Short mmCIF file of N, CA and C in Angstrom, two decimals:
data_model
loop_
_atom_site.label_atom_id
_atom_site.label_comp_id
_atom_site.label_asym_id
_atom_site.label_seq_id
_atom_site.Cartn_x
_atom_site.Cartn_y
_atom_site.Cartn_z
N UNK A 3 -10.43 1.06 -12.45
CA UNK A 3 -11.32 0.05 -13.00
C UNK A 3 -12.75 0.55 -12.83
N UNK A 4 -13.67 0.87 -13.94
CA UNK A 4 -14.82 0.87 -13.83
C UNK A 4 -15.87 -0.38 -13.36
N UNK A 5 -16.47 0.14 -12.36
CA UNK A 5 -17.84 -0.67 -12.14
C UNK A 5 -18.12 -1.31 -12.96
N UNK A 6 -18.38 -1.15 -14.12
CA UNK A 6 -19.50 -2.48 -14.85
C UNK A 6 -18.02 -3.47 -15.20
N UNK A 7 -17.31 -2.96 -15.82
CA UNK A 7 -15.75 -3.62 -16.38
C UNK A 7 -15.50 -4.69 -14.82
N UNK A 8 -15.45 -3.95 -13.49
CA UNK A 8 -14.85 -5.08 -12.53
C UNK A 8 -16.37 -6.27 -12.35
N UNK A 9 -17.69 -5.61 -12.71
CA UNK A 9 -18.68 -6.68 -12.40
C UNK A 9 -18.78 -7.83 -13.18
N UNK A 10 -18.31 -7.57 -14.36
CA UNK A 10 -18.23 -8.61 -15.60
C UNK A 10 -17.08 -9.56 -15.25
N UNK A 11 -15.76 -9.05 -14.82
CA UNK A 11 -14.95 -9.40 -14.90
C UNK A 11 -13.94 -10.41 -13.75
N UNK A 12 -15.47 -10.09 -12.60
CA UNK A 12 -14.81 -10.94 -11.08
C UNK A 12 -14.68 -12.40 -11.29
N UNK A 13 -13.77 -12.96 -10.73
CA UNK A 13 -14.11 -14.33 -10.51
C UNK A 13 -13.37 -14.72 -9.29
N UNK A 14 -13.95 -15.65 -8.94
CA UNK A 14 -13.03 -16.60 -8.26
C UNK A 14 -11.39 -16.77 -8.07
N UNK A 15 -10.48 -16.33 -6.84
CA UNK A 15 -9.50 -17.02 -6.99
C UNK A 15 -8.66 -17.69 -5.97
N UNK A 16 -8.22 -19.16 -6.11
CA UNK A 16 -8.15 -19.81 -4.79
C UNK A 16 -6.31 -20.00 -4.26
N UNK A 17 -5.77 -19.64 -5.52
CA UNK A 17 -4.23 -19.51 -5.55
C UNK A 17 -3.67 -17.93 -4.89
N UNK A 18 -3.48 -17.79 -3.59
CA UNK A 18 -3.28 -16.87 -3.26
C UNK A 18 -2.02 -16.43 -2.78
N UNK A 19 -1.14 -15.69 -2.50
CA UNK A 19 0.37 -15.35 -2.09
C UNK A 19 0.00 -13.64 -1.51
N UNK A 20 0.53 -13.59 -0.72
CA UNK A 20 1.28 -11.94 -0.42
C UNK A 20 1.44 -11.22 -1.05
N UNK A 21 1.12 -9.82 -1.21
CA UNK A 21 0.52 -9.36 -0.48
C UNK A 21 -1.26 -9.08 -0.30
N UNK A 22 -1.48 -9.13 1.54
CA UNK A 22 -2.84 -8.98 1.63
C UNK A 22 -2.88 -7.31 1.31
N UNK A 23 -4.43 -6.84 1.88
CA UNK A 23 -4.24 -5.54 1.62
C UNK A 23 -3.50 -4.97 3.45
N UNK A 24 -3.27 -3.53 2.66
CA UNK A 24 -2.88 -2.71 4.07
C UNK A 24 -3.93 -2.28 4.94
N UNK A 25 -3.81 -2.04 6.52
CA UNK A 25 -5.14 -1.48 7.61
C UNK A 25 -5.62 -0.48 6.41
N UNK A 26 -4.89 0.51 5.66
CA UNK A 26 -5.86 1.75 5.35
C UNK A 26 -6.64 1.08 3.70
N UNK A 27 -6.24 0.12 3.27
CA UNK A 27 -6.83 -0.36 2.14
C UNK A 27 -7.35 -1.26 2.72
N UNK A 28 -7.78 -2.13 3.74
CA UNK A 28 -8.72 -2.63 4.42
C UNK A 28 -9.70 -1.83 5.11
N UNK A 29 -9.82 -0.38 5.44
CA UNK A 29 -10.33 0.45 5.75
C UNK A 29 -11.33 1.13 4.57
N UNK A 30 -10.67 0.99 3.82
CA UNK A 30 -11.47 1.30 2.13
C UNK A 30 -12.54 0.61 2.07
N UNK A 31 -12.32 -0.73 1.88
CA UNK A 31 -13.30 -1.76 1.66
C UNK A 31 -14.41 -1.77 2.76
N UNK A 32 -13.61 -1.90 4.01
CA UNK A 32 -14.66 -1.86 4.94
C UNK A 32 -15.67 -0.71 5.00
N UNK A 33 -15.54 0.79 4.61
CA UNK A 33 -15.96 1.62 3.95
C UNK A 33 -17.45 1.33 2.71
N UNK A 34 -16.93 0.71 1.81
CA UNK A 34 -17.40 -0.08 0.82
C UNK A 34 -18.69 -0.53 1.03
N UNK A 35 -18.44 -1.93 2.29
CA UNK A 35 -19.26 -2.66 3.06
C UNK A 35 -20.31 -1.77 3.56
N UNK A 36 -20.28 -0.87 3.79
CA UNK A 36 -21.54 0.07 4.49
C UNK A 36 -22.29 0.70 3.65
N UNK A 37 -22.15 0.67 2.33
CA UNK A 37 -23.32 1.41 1.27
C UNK A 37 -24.21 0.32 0.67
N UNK A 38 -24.15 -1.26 1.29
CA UNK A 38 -25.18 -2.17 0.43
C UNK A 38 -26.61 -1.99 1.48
N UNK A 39 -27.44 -2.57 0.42
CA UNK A 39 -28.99 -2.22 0.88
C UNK A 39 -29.03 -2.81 2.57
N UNK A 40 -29.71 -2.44 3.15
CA UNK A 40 -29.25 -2.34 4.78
C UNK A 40 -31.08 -1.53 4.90
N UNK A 41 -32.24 -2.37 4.71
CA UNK A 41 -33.64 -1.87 5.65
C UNK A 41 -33.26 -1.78 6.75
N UNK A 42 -33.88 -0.67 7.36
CA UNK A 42 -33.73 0.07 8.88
C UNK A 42 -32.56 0.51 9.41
N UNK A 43 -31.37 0.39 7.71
CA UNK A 43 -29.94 0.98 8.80
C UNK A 43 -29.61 0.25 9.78
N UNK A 44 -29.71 -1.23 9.99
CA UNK A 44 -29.43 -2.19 11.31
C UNK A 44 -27.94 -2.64 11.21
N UNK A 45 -27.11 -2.11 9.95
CA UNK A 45 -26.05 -2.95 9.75
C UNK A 45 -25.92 -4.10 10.19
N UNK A 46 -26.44 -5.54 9.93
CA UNK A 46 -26.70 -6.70 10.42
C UNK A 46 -25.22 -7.23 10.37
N UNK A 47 -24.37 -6.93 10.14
CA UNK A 47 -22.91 -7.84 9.67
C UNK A 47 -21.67 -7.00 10.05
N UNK A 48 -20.70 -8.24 10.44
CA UNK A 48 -19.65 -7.22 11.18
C UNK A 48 -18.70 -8.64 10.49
N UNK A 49 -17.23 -7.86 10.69
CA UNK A 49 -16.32 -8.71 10.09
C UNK A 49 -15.05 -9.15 11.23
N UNK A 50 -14.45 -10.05 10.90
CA UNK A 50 -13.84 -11.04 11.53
C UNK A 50 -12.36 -11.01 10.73
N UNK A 51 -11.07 -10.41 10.87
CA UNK A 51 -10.02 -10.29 10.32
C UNK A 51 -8.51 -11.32 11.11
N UNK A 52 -8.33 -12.21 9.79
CA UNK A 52 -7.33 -13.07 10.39
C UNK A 52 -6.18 -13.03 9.86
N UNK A 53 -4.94 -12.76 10.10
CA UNK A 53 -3.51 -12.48 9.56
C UNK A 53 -2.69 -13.16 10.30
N UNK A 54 -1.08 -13.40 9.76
CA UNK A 54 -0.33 -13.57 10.55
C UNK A 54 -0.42 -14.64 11.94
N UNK A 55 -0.82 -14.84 13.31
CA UNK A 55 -0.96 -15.70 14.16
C UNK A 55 -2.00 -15.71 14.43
N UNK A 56 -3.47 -14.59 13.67
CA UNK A 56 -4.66 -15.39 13.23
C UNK A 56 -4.63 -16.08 12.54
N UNK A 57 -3.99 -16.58 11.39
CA UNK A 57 -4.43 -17.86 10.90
C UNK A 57 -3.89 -19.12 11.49
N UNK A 58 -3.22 -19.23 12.30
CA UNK A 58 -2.65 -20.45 13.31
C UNK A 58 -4.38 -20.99 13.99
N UNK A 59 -4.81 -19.35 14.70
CA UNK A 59 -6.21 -19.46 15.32
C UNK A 59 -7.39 -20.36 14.68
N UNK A 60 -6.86 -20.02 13.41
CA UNK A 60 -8.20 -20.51 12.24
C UNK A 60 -8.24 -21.39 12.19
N UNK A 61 -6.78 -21.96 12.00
CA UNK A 61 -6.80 -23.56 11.55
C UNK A 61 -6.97 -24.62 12.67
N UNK A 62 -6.51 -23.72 13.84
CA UNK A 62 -6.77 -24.74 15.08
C UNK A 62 -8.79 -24.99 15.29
N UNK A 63 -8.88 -23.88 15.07
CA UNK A 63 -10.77 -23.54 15.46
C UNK A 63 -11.36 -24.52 14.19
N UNK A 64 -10.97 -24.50 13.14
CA UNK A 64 -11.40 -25.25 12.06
C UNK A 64 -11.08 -26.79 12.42
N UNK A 65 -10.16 -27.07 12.76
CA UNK A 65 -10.08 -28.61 12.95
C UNK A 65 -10.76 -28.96 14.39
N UNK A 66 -10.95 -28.31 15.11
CA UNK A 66 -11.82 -28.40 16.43
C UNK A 66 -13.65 -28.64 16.04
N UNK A 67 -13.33 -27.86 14.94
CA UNK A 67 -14.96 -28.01 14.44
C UNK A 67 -15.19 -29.27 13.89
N UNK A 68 -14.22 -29.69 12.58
CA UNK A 68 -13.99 -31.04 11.90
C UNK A 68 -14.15 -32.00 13.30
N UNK A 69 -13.66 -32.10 14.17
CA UNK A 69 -13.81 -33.29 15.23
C UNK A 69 -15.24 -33.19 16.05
N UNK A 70 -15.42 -31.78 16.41
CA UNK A 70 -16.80 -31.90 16.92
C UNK A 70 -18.07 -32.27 16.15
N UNK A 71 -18.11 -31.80 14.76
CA UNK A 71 -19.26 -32.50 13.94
C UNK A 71 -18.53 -33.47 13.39
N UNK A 72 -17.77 -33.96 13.45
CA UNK A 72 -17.69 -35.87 12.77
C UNK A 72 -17.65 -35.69 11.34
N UNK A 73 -16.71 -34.47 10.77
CA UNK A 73 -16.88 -34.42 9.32
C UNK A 73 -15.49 -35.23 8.71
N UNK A 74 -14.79 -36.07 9.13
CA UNK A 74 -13.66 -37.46 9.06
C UNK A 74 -12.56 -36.42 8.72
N UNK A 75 -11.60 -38.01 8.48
CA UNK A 75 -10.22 -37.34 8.27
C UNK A 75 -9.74 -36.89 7.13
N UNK A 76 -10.69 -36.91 5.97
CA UNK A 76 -10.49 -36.09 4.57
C UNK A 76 -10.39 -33.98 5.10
N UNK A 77 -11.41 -34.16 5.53
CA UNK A 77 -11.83 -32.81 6.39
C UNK A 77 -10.57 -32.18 7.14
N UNK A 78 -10.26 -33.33 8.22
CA UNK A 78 -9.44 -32.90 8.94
C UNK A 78 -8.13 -32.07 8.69
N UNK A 79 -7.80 -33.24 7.47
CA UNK A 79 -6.72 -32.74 6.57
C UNK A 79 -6.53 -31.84 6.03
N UNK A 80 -7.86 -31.17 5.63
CA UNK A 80 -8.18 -29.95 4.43
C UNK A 80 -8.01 -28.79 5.86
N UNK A 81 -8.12 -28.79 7.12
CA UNK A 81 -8.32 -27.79 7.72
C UNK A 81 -7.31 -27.29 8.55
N UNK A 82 -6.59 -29.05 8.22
CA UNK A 82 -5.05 -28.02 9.25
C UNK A 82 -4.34 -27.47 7.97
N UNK A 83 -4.28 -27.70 6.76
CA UNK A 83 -3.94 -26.69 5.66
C UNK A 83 -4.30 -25.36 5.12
N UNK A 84 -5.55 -25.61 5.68
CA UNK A 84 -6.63 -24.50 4.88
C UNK A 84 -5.87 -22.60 5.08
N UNK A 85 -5.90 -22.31 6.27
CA UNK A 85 -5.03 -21.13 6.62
C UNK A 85 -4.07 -21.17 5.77
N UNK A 86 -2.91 -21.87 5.43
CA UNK A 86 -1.92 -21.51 4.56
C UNK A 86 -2.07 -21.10 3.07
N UNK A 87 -3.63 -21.32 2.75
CA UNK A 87 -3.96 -20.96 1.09
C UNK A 87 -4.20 -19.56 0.81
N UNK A 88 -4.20 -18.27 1.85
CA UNK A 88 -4.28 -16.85 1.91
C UNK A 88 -3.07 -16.45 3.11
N UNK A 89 -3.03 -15.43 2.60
CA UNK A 89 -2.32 -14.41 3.38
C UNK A 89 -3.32 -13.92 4.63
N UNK A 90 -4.41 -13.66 3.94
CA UNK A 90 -5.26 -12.93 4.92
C UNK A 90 -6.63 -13.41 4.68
N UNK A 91 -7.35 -13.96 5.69
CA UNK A 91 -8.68 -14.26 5.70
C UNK A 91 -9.89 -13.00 6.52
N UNK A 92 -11.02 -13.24 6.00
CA UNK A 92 -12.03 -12.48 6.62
C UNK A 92 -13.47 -12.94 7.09
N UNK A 93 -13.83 -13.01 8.21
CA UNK A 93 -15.13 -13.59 8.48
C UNK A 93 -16.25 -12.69 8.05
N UNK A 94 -17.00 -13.23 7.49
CA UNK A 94 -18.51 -12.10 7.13
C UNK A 94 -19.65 -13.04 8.32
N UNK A 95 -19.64 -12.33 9.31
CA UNK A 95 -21.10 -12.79 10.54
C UNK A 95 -22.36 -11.81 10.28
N UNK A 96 -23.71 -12.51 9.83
CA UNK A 96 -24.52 -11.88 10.01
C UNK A 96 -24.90 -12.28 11.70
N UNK A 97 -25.75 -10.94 12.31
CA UNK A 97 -25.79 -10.40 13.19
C UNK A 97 -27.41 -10.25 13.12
N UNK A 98 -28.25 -11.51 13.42
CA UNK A 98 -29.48 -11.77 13.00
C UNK A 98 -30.45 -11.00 14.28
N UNK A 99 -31.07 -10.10 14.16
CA UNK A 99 -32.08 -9.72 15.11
C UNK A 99 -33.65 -9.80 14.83
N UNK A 100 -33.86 -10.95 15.38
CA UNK A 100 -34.96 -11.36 15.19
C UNK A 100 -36.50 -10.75 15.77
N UNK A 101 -35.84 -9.67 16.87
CA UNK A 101 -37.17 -8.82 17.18
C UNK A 101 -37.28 -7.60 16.74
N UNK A 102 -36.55 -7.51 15.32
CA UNK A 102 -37.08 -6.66 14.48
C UNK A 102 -38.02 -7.34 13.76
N UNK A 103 -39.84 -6.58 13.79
CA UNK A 103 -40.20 -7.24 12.70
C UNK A 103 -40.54 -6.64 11.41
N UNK A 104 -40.25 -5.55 11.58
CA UNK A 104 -40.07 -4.40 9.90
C UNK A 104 -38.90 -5.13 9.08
N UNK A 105 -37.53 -5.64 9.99
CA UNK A 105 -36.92 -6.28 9.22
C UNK A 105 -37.07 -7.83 9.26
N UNK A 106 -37.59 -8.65 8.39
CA UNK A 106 -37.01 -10.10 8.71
C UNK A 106 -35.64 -10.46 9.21
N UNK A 107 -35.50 -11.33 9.78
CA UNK A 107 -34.19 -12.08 9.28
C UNK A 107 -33.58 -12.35 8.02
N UNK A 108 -34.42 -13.11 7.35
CA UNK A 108 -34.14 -13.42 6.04
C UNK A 108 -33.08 -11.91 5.24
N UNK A 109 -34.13 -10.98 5.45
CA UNK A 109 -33.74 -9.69 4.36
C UNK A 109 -32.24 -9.10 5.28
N UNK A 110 -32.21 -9.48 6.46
CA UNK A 110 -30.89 -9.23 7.32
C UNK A 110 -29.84 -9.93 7.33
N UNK A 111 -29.98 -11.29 6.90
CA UNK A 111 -28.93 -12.32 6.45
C UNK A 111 -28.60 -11.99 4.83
N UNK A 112 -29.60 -11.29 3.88
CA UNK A 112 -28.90 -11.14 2.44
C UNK A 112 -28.92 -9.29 2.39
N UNK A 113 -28.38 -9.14 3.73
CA UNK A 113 -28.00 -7.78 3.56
C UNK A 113 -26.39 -8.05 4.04
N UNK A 114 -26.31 -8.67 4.58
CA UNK A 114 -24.89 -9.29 5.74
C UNK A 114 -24.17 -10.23 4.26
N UNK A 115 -24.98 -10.85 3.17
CA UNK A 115 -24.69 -11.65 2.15
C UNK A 115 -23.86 -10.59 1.22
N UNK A 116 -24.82 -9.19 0.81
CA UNK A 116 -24.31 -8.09 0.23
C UNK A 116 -23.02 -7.70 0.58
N UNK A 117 -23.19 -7.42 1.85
CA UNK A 117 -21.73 -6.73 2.56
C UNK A 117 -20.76 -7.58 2.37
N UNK A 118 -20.44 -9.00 1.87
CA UNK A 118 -19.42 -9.88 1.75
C UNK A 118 -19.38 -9.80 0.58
N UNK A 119 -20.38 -9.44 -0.82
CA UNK A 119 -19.51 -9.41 -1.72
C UNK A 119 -19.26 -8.18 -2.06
N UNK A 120 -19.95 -6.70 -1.35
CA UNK A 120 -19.29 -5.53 -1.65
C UNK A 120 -17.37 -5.77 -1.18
N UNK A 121 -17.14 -6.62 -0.19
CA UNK A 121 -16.39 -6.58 0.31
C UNK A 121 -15.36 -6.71 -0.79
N UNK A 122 -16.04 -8.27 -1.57
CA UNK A 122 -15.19 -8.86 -2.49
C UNK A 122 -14.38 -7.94 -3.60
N UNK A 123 -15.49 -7.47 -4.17
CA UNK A 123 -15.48 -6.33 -4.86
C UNK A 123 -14.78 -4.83 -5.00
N UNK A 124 -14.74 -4.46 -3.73
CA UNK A 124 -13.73 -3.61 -2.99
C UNK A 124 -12.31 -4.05 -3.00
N UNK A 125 -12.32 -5.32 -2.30
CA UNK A 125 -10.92 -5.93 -2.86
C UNK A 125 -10.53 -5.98 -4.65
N UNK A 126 -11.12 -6.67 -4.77
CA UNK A 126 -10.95 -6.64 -6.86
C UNK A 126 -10.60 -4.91 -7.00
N UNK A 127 -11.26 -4.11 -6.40
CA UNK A 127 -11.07 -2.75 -7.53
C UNK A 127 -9.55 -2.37 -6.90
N UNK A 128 -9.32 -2.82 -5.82
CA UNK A 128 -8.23 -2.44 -5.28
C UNK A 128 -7.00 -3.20 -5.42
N UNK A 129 -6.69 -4.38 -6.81
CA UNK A 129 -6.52 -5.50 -7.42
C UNK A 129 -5.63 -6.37 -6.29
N UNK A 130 -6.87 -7.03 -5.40
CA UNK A 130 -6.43 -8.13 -4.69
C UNK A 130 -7.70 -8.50 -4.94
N UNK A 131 -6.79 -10.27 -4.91
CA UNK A 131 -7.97 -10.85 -5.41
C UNK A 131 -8.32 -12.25 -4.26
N UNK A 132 -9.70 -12.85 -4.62
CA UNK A 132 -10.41 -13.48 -3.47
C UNK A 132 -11.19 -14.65 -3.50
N UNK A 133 -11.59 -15.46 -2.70
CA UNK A 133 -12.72 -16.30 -3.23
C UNK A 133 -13.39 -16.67 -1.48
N UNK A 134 -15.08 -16.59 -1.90
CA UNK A 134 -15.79 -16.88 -0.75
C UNK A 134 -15.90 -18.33 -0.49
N UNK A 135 -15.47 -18.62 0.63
CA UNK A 135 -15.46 -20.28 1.23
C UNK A 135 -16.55 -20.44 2.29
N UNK A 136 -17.25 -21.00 2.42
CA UNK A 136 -18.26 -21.62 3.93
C UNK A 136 -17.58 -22.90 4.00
N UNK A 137 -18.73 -23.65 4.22
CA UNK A 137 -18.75 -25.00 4.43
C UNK A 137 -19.08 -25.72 6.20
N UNK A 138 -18.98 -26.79 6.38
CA UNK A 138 -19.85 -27.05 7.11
C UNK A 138 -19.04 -27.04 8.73
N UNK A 139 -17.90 -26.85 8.56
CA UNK A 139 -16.97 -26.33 9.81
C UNK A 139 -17.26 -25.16 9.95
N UNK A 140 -18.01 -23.95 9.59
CA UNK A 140 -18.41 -22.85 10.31
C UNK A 140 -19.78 -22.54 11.10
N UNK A 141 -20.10 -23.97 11.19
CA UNK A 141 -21.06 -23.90 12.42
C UNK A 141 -19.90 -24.49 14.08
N UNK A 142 -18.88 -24.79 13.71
CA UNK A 142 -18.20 -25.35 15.06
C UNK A 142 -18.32 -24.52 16.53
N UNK A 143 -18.43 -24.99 17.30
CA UNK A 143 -18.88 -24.02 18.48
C UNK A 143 -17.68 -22.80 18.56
N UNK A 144 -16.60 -23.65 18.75
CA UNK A 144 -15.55 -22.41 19.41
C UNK A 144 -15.13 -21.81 18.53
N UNK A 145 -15.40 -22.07 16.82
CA UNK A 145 -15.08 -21.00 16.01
C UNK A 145 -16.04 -20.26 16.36
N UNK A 146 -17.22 -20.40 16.13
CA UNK A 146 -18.34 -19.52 16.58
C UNK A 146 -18.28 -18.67 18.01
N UNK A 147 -17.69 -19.17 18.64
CA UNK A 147 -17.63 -18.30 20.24
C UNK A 147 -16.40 -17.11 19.54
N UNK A 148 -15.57 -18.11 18.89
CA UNK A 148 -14.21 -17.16 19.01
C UNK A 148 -14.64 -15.59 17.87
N UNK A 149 -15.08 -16.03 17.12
CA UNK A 149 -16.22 -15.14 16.06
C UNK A 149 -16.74 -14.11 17.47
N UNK A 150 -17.23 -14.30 18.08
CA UNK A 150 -18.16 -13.28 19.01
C UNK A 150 -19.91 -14.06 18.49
N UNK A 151 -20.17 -14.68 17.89
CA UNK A 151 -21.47 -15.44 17.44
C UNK A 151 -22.76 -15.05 18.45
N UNK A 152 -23.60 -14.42 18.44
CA UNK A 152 -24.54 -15.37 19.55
C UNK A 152 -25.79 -16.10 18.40
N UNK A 153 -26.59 -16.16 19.52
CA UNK A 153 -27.30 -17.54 19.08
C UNK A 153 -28.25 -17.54 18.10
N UNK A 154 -28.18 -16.36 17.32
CA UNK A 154 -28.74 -16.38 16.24
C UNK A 154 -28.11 -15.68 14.93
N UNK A 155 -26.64 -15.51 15.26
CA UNK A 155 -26.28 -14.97 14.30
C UNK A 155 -25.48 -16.17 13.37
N UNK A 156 -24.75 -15.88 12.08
CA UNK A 156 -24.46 -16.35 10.90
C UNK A 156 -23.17 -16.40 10.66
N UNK A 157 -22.64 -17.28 10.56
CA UNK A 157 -21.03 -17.21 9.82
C UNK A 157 -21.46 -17.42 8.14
N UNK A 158 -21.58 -16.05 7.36
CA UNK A 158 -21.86 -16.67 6.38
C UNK A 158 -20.42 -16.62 4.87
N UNK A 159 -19.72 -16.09 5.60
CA UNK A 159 -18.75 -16.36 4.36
C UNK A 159 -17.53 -16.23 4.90
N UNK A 160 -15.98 -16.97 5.24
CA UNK A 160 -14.84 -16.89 5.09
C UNK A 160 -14.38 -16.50 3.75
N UNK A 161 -13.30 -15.33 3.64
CA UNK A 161 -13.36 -14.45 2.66
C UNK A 161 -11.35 -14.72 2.12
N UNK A 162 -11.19 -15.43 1.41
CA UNK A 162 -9.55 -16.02 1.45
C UNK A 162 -9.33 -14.72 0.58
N UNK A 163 -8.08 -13.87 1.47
CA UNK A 163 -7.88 -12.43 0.46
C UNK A 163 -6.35 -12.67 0.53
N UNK A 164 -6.12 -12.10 -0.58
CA UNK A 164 -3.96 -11.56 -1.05
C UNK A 164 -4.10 -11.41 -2.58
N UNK A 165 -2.86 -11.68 -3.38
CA UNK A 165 -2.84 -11.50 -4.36
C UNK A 165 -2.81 -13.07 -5.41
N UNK A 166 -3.16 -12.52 -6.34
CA UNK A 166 -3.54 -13.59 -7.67
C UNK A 166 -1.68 -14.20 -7.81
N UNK A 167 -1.62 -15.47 -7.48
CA UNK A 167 -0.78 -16.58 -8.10
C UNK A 167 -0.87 -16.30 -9.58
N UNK A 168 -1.73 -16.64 -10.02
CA UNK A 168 -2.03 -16.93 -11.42
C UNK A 168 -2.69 -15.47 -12.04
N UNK A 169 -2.18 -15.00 -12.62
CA UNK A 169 -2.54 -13.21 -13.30
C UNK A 169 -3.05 -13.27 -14.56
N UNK A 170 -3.71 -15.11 -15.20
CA UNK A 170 -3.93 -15.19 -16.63
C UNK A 170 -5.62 -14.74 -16.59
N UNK A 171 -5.96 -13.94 -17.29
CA UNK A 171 -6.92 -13.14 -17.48
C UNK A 171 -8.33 -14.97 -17.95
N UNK A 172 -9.20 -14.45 -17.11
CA UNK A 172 -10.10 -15.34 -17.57
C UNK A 172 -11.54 -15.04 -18.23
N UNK A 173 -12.07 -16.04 -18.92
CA UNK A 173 -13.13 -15.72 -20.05
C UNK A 173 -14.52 -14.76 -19.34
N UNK A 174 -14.93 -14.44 -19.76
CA UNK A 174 -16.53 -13.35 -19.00
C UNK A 174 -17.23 -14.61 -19.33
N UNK A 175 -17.93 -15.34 -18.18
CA UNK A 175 -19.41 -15.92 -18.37
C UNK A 175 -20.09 -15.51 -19.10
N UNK A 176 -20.88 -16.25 -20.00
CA UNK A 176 -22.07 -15.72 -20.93
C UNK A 176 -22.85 -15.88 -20.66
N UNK A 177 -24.54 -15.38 -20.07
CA UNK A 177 -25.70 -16.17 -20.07
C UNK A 177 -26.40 -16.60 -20.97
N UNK A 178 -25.93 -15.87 -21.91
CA UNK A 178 -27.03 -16.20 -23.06
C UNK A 178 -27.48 -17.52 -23.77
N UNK A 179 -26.46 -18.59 -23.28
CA UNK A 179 -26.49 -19.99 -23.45
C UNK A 179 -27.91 -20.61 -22.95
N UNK A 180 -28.36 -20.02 -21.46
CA UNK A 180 -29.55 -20.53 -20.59
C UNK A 180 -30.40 -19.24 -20.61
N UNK A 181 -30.25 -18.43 -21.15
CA UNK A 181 -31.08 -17.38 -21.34
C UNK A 181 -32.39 -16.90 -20.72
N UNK A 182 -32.73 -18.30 -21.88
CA UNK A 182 -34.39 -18.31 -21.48
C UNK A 182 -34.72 -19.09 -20.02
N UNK A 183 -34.06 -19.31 -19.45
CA UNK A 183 -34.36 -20.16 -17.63
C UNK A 183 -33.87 -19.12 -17.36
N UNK A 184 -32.80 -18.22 -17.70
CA UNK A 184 -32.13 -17.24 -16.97
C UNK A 184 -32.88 -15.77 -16.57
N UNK A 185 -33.87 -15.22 -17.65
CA UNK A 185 -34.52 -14.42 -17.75
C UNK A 185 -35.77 -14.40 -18.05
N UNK A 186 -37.36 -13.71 -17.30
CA UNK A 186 -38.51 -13.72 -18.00
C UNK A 186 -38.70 -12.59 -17.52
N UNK A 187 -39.65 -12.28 -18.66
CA UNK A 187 -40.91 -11.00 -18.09
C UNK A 187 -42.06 -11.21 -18.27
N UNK A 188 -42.50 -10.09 -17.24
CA UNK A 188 -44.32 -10.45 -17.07
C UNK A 188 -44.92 -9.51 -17.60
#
């Protein structure tokens, strides 16, 4: 699959089944992850891999979070399920160092942003497919401890990886509809 062909062509996918990828095709990607823009070479982002009786981990740490922030029992529900919708999940933590001041934070959190969708991407060329989840259970403490977190770093993307349920080819976004909000020059 060519580059521009898989950039046009990513999307979203939340129907996932077996198989995830293998250590050495997870080794690829992670590979991958290390050529996005990265000022000062700080690699700000490290990853978080859950399989098999990690995702038992997940779902317990996720509903621990749902009870500690008070996000009710709609939540609750969604989180003792949530693990069973991938084979294999992935944490993307930025790794915020704030006494760099050549680097911001800011430019270190959308370098750690990069590395989650080179990630994505890496997966797609390697045709497994993915979709990035947050939401407001990844601030929970003991997911965050269990993450390795400290106190200024980022859970910024749970990464639901395996293969496409559904293999029906979907339409390429157009911009050209919003164009003009979409694009200017000076």
């Amino acid at each position: 699959m060519d580059a521009l062909d898989l950039l046009l062509h990513r999307h979203s996918e939340k129907n996932l089944i077996a198989p995830a990828p293998t250590p050495q095709e997870l080794e690829t990607i992670f590979q991958a992850t290390r050529r996005v823009p990265d000022h000062g070479k700080l690699t700000p982002y490290r990853f978080v891999v859950m399989e098999k009786e990690g995702l038992q981990k997940l779902g317990d740490l996720l509903k621990e979070a749902v009870v500690e922030l008070n996000l009710g029992e709609e939540r609750l529900a969604k989180a003792a399920g949530f693990p069973e919708r991938a084979p294999m999940f992935v944490a993307v933590i930025a790794e915020i160092n704030k006494e760099i001041k050549k680097v911001p934070a800011w430019e270190q959190m959308l370098s750690a942003g990069c590395a989650a969708y080179a990630f994505q991407l890496a997966a797609n060329a390697l045709g497994y497919a993915n979709v990035w989840v947050t939401g407001p259970w990844i601030d929970g403490s003991a997911l965050r401890q269990a993450f390795g977190c400290r106190e200024h770093d980022k859970v910024v993307a749970l990464i639901m990886l395996g293969t496409a349920q559904d293999k029906t080819p979907r339409p390429i976004k157009e911009y050209n509809k919003d164009k003009d909000n979409f694009v200017t020059y000076l």
